[in-house]
Short mmCIF file of N, CA and C in Angstrom, two decimals:
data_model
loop_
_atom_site.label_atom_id
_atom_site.label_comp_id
_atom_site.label_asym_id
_atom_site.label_seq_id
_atom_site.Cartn_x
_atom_site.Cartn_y
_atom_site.Cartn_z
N UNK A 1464 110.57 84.74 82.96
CA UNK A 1464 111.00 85.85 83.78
C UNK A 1464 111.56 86.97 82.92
N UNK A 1465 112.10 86.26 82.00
CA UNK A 1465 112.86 87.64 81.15
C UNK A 1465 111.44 88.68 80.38
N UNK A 1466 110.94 88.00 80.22
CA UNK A 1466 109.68 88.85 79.46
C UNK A 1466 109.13 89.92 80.24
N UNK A 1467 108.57 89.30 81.83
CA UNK A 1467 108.60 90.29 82.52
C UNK A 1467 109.51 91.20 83.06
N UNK A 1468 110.85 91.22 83.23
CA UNK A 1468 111.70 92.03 83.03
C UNK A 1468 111.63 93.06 81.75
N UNK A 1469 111.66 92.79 80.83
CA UNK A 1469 112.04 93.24 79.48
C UNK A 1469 110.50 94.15 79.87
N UNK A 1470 109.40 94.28 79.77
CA UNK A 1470 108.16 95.16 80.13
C UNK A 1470 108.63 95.77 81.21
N UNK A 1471 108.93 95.62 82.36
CA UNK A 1471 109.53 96.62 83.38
C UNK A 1471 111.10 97.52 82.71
N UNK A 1472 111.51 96.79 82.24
CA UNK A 1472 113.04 97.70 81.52
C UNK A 1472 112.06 98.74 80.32
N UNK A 1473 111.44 98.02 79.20
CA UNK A 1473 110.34 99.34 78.25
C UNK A 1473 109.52 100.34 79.04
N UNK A 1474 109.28 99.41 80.36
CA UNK A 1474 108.15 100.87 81.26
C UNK A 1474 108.69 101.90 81.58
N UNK A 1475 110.63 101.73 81.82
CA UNK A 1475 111.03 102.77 82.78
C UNK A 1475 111.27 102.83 84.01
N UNK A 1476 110.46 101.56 84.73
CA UNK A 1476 110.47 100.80 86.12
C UNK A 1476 112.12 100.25 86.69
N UNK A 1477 112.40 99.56 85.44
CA UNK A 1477 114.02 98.94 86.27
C UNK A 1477 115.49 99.30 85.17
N UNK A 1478 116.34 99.31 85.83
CA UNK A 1478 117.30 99.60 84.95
C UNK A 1478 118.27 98.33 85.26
N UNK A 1479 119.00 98.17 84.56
CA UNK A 1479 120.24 96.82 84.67
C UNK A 1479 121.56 97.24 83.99
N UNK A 1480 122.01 96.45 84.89
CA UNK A 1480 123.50 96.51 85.04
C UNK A 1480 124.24 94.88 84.61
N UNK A 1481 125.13 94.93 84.01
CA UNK A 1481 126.43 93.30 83.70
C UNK A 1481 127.28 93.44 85.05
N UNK A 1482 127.11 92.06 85.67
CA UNK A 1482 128.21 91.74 86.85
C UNK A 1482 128.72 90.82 86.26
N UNK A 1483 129.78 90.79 85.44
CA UNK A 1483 130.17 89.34 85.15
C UNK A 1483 128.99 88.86 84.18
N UNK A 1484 128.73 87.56 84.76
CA UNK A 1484 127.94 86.58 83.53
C UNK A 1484 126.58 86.96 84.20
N UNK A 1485 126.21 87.80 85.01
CA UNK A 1485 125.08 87.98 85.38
C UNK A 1485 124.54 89.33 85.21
N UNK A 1486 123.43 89.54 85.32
CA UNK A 1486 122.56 90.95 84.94
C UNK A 1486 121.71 91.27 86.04
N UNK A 1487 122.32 92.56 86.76
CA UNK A 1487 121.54 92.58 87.98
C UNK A 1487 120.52 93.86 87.39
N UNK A 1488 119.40 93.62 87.83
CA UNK A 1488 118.41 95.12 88.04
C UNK A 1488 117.90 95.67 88.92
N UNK A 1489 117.66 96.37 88.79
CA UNK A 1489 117.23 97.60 90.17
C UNK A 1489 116.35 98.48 90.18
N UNK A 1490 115.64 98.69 90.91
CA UNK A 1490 114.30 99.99 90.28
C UNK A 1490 114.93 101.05 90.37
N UNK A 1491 113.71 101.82 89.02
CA UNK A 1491 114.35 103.29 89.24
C UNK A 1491 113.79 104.34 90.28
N UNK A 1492 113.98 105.45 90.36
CA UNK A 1492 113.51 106.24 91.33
C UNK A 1492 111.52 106.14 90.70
N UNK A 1493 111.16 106.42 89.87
CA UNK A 1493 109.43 106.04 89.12
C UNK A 1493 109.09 105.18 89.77
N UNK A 1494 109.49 103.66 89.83
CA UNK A 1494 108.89 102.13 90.30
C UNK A 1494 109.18 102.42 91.64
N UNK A 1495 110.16 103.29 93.24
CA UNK A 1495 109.81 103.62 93.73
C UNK A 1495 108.81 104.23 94.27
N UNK A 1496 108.26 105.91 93.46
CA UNK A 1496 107.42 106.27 94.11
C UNK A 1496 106.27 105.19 93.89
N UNK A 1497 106.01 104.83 92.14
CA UNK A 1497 104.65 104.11 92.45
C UNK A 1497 104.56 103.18 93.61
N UNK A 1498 105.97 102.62 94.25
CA UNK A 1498 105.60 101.35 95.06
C UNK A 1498 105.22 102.13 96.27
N UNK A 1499 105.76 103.29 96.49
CA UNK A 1499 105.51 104.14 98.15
C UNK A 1499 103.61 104.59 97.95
N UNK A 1500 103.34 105.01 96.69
CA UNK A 1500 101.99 104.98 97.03
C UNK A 1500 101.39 103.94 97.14
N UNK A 1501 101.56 102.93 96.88
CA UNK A 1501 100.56 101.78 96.85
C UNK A 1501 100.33 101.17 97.92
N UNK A 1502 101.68 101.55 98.77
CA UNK A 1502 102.06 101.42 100.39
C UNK A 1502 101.16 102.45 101.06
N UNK A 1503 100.86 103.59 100.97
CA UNK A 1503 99.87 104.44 101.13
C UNK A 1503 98.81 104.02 101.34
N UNK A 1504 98.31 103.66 100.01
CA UNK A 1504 96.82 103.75 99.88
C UNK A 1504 96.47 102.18 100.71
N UNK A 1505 97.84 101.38 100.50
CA UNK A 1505 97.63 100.08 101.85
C UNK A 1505 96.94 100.61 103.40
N UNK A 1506 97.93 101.61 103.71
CA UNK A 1506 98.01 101.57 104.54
C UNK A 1506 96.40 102.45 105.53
N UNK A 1507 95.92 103.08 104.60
CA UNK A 1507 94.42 103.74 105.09
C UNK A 1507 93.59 103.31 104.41
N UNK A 1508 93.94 101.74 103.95
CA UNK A 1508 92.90 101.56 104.08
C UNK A 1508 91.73 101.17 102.81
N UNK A 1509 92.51 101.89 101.74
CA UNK A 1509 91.74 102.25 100.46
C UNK A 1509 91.88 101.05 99.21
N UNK A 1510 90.76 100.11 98.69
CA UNK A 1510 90.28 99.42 98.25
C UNK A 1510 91.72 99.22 97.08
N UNK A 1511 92.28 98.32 97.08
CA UNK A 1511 93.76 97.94 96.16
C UNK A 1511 93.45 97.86 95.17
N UNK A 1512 91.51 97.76 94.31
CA UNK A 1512 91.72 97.25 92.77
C UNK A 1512 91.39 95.90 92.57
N UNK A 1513 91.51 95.97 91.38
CA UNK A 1513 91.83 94.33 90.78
C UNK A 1513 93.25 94.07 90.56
#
C-alpha cells in the first residue's frame, strides 16, 4: 500500500498529514477534478478505456 501511496504523493494526487502514530492522506484539489471527470464521462456514457 505504501508504494501506491508514495506514486500518488510524487503525482501530486494526495497530500498527508501526522495524527499521532498515524498518517492520514487526502486528495488534492488535481485528484479531485480528475475524479469529477471520470464521473462525467461515466455518466454519458463514454467508453472508460482500459
Amino acid at each position: 500500500m505504501g508504494r501506491h501511496l508514495k506514486i500518488l504523493l510524487d503525482a501530486g494526487l494526495v497530500t498527508r498529514r501526522r495524527a499521532g502514530r498515524s498518517v492520514l492522506y487526502y486528495r488534492t484539489p488535481a485528484a479531485e477534478a480528475l475524479l469529477q471527470a471520470q464521473d462525467r464521462r461515466a455518466e454519458y456514457g463514454a467508453d472508460p478505456g482500459p
